[in-house]
Coordinates of C-alpha atoms in Angstrom, one line a residue:
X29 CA 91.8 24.8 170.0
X30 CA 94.2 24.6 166.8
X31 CA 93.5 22.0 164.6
X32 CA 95.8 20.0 162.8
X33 CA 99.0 20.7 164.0
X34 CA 101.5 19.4 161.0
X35 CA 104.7 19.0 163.9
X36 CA 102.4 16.0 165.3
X37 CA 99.8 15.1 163.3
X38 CA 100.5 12.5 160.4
X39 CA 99.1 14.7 157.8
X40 CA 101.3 14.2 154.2
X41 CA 100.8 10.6 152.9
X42 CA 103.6 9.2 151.1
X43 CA 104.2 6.4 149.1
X44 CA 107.5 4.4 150.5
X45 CA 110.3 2.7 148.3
X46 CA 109.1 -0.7 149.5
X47 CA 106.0 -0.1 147.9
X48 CA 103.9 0.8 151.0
X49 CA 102.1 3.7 151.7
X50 CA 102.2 5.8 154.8
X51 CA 101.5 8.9 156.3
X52 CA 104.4 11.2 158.4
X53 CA 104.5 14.3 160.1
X54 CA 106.2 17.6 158.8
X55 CA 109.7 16.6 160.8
X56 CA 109.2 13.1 159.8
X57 CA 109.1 14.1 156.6
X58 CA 112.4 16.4 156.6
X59 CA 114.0 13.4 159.0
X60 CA 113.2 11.0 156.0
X61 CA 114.8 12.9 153.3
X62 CA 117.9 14.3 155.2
X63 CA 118.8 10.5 156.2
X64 CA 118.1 7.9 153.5
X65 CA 115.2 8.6 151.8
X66 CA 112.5 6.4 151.5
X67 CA 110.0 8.3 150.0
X68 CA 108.8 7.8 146.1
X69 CA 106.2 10.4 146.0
X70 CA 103.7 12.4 148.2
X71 CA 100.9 10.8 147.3
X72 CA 98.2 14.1 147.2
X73 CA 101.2 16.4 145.5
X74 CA 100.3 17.9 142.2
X75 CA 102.9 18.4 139.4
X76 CA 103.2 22.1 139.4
X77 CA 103.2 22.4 143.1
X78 CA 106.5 20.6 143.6
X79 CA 108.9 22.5 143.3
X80 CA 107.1 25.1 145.4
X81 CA 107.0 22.0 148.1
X82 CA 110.7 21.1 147.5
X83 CA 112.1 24.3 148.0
X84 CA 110.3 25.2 150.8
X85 CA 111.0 21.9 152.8
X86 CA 114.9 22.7 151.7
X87 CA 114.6 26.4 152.9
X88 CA 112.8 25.1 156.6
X89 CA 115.5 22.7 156.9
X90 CA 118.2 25.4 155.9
X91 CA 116.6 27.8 158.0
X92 CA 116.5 25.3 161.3
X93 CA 120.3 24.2 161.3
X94 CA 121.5 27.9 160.7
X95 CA 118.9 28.9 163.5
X96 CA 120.9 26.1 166.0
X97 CA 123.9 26.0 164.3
X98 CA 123.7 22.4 163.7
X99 CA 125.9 20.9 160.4
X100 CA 123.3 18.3 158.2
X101 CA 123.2 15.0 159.8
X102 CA 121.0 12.0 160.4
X103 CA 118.3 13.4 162.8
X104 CA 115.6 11.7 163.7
X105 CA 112.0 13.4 163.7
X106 CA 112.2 14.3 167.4
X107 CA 115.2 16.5 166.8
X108 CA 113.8 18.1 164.2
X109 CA 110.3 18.8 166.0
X110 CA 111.9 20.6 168.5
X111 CA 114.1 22.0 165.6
X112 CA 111.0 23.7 163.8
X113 CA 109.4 24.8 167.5
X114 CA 112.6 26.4 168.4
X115 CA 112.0 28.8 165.4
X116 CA 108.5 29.7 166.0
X117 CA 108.8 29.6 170.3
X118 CA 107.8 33.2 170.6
X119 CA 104.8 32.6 168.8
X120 CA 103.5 29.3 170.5
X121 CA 104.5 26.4 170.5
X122 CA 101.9 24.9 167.7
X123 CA 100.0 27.4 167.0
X124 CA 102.5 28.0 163.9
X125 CA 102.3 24.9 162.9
X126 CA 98.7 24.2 162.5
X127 CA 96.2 24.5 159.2
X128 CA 93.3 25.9 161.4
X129 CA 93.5 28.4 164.2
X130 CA 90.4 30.2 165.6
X131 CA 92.2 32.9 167.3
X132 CA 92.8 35.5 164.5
X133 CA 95.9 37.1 167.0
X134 CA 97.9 34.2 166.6
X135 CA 99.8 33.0 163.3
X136 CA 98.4 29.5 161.4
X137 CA 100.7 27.3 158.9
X138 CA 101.6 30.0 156.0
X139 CA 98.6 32.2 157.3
X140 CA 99.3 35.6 158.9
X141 CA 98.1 36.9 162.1
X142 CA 95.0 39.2 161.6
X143 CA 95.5 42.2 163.4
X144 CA 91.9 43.4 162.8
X145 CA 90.8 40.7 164.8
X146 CA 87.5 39.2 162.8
X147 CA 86.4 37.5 160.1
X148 CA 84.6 40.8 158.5
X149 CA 88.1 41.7 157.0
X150 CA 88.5 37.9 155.4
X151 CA 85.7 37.1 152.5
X152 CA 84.7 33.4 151.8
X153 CA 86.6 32.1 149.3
X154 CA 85.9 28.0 148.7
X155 CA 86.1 24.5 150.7
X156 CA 88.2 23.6 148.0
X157 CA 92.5 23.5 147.9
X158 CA 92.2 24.1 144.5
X159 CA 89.8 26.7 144.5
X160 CA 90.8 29.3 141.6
X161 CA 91.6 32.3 144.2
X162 CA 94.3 29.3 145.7
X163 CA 95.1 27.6 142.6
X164 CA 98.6 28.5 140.5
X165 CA 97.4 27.3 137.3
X166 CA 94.5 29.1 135.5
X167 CA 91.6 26.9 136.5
X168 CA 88.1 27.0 134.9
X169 CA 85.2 24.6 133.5
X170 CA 86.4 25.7 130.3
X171 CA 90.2 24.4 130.8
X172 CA 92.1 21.7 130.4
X173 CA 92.7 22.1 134.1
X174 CA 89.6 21.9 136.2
X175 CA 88.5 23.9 139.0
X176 CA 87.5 22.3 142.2
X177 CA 88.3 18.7 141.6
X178 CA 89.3 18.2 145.0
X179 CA 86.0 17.1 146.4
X180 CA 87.3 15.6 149.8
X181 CA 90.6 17.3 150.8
X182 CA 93.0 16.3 153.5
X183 CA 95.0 18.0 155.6
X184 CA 98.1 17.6 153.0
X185 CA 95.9 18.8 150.1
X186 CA 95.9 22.6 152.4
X187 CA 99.1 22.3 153.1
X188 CA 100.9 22.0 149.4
X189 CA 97.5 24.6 148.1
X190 CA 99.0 27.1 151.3
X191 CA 102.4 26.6 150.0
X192 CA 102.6 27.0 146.6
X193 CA 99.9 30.0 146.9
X194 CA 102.2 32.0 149.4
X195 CA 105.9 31.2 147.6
X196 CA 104.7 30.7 144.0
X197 CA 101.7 33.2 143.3
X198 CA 102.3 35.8 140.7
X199 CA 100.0 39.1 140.5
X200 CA 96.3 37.9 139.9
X201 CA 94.1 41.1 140.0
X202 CA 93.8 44.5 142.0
X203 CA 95.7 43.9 145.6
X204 CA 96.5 40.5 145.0
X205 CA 100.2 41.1 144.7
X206 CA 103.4 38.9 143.6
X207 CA 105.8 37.4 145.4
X208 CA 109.3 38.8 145.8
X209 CA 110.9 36.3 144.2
X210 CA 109.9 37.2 140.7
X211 CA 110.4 39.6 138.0
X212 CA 107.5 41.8 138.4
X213 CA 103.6 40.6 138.9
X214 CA 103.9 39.1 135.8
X215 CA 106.9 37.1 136.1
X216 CA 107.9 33.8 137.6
X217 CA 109.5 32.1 139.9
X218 CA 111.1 29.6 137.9
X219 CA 113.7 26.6 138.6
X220 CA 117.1 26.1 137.3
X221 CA 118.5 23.2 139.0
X222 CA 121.5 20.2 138.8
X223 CA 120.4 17.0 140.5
X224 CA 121.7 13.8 140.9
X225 CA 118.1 12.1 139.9
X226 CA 114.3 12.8 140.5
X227 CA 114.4 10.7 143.9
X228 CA 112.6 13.9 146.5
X229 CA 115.7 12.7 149.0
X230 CA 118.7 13.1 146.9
X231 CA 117.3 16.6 145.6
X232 CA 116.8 17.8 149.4
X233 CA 120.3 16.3 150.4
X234 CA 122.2 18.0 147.7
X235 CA 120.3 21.4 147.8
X236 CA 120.3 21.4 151.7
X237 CA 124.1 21.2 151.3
X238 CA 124.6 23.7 148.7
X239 CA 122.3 26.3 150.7
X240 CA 124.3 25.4 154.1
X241 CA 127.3 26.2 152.0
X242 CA 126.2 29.4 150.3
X243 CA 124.3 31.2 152.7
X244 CA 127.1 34.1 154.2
X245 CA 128.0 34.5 150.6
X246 CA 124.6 35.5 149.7
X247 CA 123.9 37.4 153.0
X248 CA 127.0 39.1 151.9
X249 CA 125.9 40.1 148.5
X250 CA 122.3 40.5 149.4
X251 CA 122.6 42.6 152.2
X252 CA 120.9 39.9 154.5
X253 CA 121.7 40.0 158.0
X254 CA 124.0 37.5 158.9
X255 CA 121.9 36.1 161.5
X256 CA 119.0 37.0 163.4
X257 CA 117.0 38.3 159.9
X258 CA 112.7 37.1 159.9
X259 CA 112.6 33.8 158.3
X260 CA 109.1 32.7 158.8
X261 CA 106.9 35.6 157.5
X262 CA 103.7 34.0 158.4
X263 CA 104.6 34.3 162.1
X264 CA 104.1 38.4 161.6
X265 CA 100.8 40.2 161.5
X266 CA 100.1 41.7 158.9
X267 CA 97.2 44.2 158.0
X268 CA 97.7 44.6 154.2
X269 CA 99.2 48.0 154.6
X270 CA 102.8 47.7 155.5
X271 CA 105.8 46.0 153.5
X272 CA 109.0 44.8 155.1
X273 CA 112.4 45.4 153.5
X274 CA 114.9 42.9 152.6
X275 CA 117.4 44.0 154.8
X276 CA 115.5 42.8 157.3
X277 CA 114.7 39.1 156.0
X278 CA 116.6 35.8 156.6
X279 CA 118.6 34.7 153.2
X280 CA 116.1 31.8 152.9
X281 CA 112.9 33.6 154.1
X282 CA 109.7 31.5 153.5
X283 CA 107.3 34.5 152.3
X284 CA 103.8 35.0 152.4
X285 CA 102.1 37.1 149.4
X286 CA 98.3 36.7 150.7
X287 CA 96.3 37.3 153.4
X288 CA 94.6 34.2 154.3
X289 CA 93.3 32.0 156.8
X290 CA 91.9 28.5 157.1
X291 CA 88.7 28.0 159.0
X292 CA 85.8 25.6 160.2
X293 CA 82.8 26.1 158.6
X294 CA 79.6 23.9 158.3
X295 CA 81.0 21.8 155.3
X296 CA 84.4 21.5 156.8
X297 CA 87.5 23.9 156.4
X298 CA 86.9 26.7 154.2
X299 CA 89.7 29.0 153.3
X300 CA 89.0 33.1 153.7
X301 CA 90.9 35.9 152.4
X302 CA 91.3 39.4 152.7
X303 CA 93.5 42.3 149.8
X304 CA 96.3 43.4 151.0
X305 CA 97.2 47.5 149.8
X306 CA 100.6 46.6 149.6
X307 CA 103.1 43.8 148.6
X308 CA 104.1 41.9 151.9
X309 CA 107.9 42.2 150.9
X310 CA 109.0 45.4 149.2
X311 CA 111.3 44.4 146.7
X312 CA 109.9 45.6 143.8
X313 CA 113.4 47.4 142.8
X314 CA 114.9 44.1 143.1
X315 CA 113.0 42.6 140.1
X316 CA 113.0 39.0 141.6
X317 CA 116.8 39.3 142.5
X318 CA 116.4 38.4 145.7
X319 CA 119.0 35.2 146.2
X320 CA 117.0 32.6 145.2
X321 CA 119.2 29.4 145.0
X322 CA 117.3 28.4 141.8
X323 CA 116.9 31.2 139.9
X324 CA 119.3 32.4 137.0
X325 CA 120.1 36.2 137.0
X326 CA 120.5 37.6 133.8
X327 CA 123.2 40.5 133.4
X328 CA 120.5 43.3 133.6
X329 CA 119.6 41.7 137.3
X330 CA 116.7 40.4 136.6
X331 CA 115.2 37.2 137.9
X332 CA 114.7 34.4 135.0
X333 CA 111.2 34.9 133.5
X334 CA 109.8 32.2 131.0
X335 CA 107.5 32.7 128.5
X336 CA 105.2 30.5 126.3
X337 CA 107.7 28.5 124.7
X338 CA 109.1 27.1 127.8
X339 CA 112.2 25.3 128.1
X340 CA 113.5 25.1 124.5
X341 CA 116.9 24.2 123.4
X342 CA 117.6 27.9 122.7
X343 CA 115.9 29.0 126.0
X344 CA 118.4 26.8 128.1
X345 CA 121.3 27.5 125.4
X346 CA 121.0 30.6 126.9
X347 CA 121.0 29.1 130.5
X348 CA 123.7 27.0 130.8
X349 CA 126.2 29.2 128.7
X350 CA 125.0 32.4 127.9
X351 CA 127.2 35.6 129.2
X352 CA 124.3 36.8 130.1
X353 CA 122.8 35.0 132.8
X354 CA 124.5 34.0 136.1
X355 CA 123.3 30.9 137.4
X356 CA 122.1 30.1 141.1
X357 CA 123.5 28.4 143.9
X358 CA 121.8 25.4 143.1
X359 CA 122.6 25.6 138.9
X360 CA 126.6 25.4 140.0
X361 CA 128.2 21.7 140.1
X362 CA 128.8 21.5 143.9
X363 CA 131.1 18.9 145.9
X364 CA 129.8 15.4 146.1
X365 CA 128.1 15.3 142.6
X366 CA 128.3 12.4 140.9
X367 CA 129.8 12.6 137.4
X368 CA 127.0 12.5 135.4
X369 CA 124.0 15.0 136.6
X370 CA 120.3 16.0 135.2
X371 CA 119.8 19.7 134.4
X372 CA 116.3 20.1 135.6
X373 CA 114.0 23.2 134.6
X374 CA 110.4 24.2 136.1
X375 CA 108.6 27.4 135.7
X376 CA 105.1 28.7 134.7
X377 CA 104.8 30.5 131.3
X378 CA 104.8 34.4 132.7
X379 CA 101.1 35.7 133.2
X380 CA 98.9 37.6 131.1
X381 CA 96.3 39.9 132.4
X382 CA 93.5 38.9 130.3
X383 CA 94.3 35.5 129.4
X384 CA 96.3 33.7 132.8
X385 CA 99.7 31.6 132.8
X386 CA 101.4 30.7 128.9
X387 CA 101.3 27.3 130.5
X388 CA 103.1 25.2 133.0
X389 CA 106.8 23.8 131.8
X390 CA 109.2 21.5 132.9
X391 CA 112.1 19.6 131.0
X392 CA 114.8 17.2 132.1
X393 CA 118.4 17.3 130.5
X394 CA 120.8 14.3 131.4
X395 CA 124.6 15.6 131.4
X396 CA 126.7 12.8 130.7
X397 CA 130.2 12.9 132.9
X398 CA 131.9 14.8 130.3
X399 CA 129.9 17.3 129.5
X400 CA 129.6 18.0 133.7
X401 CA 133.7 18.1 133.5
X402 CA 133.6 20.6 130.4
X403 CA 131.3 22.8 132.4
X404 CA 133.7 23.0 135.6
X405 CA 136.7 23.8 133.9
X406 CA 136.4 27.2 132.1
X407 CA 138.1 26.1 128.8
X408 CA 135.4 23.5 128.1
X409 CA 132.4 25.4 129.0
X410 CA 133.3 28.3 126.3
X411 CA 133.9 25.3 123.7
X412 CA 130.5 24.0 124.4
X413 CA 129.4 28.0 124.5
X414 CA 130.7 28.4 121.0
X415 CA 129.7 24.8 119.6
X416 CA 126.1 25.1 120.8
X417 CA 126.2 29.4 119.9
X418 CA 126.9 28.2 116.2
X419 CA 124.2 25.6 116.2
X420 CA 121.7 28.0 117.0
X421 CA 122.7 30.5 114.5
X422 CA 122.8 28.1 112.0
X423 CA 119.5 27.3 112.6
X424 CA 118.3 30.6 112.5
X425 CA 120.1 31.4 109.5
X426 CA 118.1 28.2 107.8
X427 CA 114.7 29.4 108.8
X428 CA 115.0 32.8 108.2
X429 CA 117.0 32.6 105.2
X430 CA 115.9 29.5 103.0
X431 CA 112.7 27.9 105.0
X432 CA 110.8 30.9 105.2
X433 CA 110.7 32.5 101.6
X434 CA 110.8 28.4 100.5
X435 CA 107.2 28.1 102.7
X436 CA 106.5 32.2 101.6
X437 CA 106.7 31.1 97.3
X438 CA 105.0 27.4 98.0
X439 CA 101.8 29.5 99.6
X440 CA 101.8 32.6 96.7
X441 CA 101.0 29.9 94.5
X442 CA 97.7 29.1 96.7
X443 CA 96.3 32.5 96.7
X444 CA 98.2 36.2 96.0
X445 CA 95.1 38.0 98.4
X446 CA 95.9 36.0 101.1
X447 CA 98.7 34.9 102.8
X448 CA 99.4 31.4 104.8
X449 CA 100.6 31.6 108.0
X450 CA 104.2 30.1 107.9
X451 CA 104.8 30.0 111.7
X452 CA 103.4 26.9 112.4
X453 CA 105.6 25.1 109.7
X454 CA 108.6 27.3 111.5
X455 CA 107.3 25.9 114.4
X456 CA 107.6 22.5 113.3
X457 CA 111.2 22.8 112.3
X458 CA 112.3 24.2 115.1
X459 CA 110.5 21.2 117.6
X460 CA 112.3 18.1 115.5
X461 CA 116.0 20.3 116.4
X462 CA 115.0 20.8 120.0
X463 CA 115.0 16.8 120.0
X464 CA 118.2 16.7 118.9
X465 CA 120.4 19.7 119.8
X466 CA 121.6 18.7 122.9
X467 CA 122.2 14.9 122.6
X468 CA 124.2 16.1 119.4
X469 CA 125.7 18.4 121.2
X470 CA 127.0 15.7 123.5
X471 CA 128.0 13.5 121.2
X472 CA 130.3 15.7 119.0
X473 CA 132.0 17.6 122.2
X474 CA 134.8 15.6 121.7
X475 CA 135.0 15.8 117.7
X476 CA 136.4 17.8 115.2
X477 CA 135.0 21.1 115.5
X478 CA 134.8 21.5 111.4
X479 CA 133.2 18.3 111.0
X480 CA 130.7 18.3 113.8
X481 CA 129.4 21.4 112.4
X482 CA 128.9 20.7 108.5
X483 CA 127.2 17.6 110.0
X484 CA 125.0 19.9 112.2
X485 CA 124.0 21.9 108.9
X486 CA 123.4 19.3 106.6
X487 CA 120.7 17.3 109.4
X488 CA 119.0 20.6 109.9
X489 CA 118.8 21.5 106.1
X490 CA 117.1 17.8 105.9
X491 CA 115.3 18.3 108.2
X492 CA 114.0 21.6 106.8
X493 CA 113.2 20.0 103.4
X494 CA 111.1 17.2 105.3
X495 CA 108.9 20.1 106.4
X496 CA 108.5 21.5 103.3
X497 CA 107.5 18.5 102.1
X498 CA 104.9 18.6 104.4
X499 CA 103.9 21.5 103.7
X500 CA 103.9 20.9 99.9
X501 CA 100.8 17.8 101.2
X502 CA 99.0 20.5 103.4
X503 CA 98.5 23.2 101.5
X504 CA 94.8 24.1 99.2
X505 CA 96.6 24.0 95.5
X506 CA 94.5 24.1 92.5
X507 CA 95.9 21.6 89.6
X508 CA 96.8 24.5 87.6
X509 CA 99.2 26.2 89.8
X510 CA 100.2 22.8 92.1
X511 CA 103.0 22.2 90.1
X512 CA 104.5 24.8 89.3
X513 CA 104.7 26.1 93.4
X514 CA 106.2 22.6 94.5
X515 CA 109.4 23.5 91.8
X516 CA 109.4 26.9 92.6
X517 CA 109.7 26.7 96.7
X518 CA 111.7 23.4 96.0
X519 CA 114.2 25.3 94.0
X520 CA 114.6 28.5 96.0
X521 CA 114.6 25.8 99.3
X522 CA 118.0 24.3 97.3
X523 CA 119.5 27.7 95.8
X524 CA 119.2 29.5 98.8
X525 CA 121.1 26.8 101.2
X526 CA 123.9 26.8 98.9
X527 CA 124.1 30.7 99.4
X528 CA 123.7 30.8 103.2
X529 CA 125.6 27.0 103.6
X530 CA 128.4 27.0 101.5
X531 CA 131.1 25.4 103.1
X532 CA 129.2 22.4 103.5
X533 CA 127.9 22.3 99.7
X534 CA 131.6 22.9 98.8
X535 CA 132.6 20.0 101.1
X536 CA 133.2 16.8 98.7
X537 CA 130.6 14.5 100.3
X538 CA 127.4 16.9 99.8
X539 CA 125.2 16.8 97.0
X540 CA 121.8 17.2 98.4
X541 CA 123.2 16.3 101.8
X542 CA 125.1 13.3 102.9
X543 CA 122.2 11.3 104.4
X544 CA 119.2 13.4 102.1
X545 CA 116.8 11.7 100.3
X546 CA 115.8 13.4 97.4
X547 CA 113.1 15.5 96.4
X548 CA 109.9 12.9 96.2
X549 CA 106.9 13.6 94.0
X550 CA 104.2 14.8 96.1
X551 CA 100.9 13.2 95.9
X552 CA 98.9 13.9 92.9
X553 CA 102.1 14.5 90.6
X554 CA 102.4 12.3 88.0

């Protein structure tokens, strides 16, 4: 018989607003969160697997009321049980619905058919959710991030492990492919969203909306059918030899990228799986294109793909008014925002063959009313465009220009065979602006464009000479030389920001900066 059918069995365990904890099903969940919502966390979701679980519960829920063609509304968990079994009818009734399910014929919860029919085509994997072959992050003894931690997994610990697997997985080895909705085996699926807060309810509400809204456009533009396209691509078999085309999908398809099953074994349920020789979805021409509501296109049609550095202040420069990306569904101000929003960004660092993920990132940007009403109107989105383009280039202009060959004369004096690394001190700069680009940003939008600027120069100039007084502590000087360095890199540091700065050393108020303090004697100088 199946096992642990998630349409009745009070598998996810959540902790309530009240303060108590309690456990719903998978319709009680989506009835919670599409009326009032009342849950504060899932108690046994991990950080990097919620965005996985958020926008697949808002994809279900999109997928059921286009499936009955229902508006959103206030259902209970009844009505959206018989929602989710209406969409998976010709399948069983629970069958698709439930973690473990002996018969191999039959689909499982984000597990495939098996159209070879026994478990000789499925290899052992682990009794353990967060087994590496299930795990997104790179999990080892070695890391920060442990393998196997999950001694004594419920049935909720399966289900977010199953999800994030099948919608979030990026290439990981020969026939273990990607996902459609990313840039390649190496990219990401990444999330560029507005919310009006973190609550898990007021995210599903307004996405749920905005994907209602949305979806002929993007069956338009995607070449989706308009209706009757596979949603729920766990429901097909699937041997690991045969792709299905976009055409034929549902806007919002729930994909799988792994063969894999859930069975009982002697310790409990152990999760199997099998290679697949081709890529469930073929879409590798579409370079993660695909109509995902959270993922910024840039102008090459590419889905966003983020790299080691994460979210930075140039990264989601770039993002919110760069030319060259388009943002998604769910990046747009929609109706029924409130005035002031959060900007929130989640993504793995892309994958490297030999080394894993460059990290997991996520960052949270409040947008103050104004700044949400300067990005509706078109006039005040290309003022903030060019007031936060000319940031960033001023900042670039200071570290390549006067930081750098400051840093590259302070470390000659150290050694002329070898060279100091100059990064990290780069590095350093560029982390104390990313604290303060944006709420500067914000807080000269409606100032004079002139003086807003100069100001913006002559904090990141400070802050430039702060690190190279750091530096100036740091770095291995003999006596004999020590001097003479610090004066050297300290005057270049001040020539060269008169060259590349000059209106703001010509303004009247600027001698080493209106707020600078001047250069202090570093330790040791008498």
């Amino acid at each position: 018989m199946p096992m642990h059918d998630l349409l009745i069995e009070p598998a996810f365990q959540v902790t309530l607003r009240s303060g108590r904890s309690g456990t719903l099903t998978l319709p009680g969940v989506i009835a919670s969160l599409a009326r009032d919502d009342d849950i504060v966390s899932f108690d046994h979701l991990r950080p990097h697997q919620q965005h996985a679980w958020h926008a697949f519960l808002v994809q279900l829920a999109a997928i059921a009321l286009s499936d009955a063609g229902s508006p959103l509304d206030s259902a209970d968990e009844s009505t959206w049980r018989d929602r989710l079994r209406h969409l998976t009818h010709k399948h069983g009734d629970h069958a698709p619905w439930c973690l473990v399910v002996e018969d191999l014929s039959l689909p499982a919860f984000m597990q495939p058919p098996v159209p070879e029919g026994h478990l000789e085509a499925l290899e052992k994997v682990s009794v353990f959710p967060d087994a590496p072959a299930l795990e997104l992050l790179s999990v080892a003894r070695q890391h920060d991030v442990k393998a196997t931690r999950v001694a004594a997994p419920d049935s909720d610990h399966w289900a977010y492990a199953l999800v994030g697997l099948q919608t979030m997985q990026a290439y990981s080895g020969s026939n273990q492919h990607a996902i459609a909705r990313m840039d390649g085996g190496a990219g990401t699926r990444s999330c560029v969203a507005l919310a009006p807060g973190l609550d898990f309810g007021l995210r599903f509400r307004r996405d749920l909306a905005v994907l209602l809204e949305v979806r002929q456009e993007l069956a338009a533009q995607y070449g989706y059918p308009a209706a009757g396209g596979l949603a729920l691509l766990w429901v097909e078999p699937w041997d690991g030899s045969a792709s299905l085309p976009l055409s034929r999908l549902d806007p919002y398809f729930i994909e799988v990228c792994r063969r894999v099953r859930l069975m009982v074994g002697a310790k409990g349920i152990e999760a199997r799986t099998a290679p697949s020789a081709q890529p469930r979805i073929a879409a590798k021409a579409a370079r993660g294109n695909t109509g995902d509501p959270w993922a910024p296109v840039s102008a090459e049609g590419k889905a966003l793909t983020v790299h080691k550095d994460g979210f930075s202040y140039r990264e989601l420069e770039k993002l919110l008014f760069g030319r060259d990306w388009t943002p998604g569904p769910a990046q747009r101000v929609a109706r029924g925002d409130p005035p002031a929003l959060l900007l929130l960004a989640v993504s793995f660092g892309h994958r490297r063959r030999l080394t894993g993920l460059e990290g997991f990132h996520e960052r949270l940007l409040p947008l103050p009313g104004r700044v949400v009403r300067n990005l509706t109107a078109a006039e005040g989105r290309d003022l903030l465009a060019q007031m936060a383009k000319q940031r960033v280039e001023a900042v670039q202009r200071l570290q390549r220009n006067v930081l750098r060959p400051s840093l590259g004369v302070l470390f000659k004096g150290w050694s002329r065979a070898v060279a100091l690394d100059r990064d990290p001190w780069l590095r350093r700069h560029d982390a104390a602006v990313d604290q303060l680009f944006f709420p500067r940003l914000w807080r000269d939008l409606e100032r004079g464009a002139l003086e807003a600027q100069l100001e913006w120069e002559r904090e990141i100039i400070e802050l430039g000479r702060t690190v190279l007084r750091e530096a100036q502590e740091s770095v291995p000087l003999a006596t004999a030389r020590r001097y003479r360095a610090f004066a050297a890199a300290e005057g270049l540091f001040e020539a060269l920001a008169r060259r590349h700065f000059p209106d703001l050393f010509a303004h009247k108020e600027v001698t080493h900066g209106h707020n600078a303090q001047p250069w202090s004697d570093p330790p040791g100088r008498p």
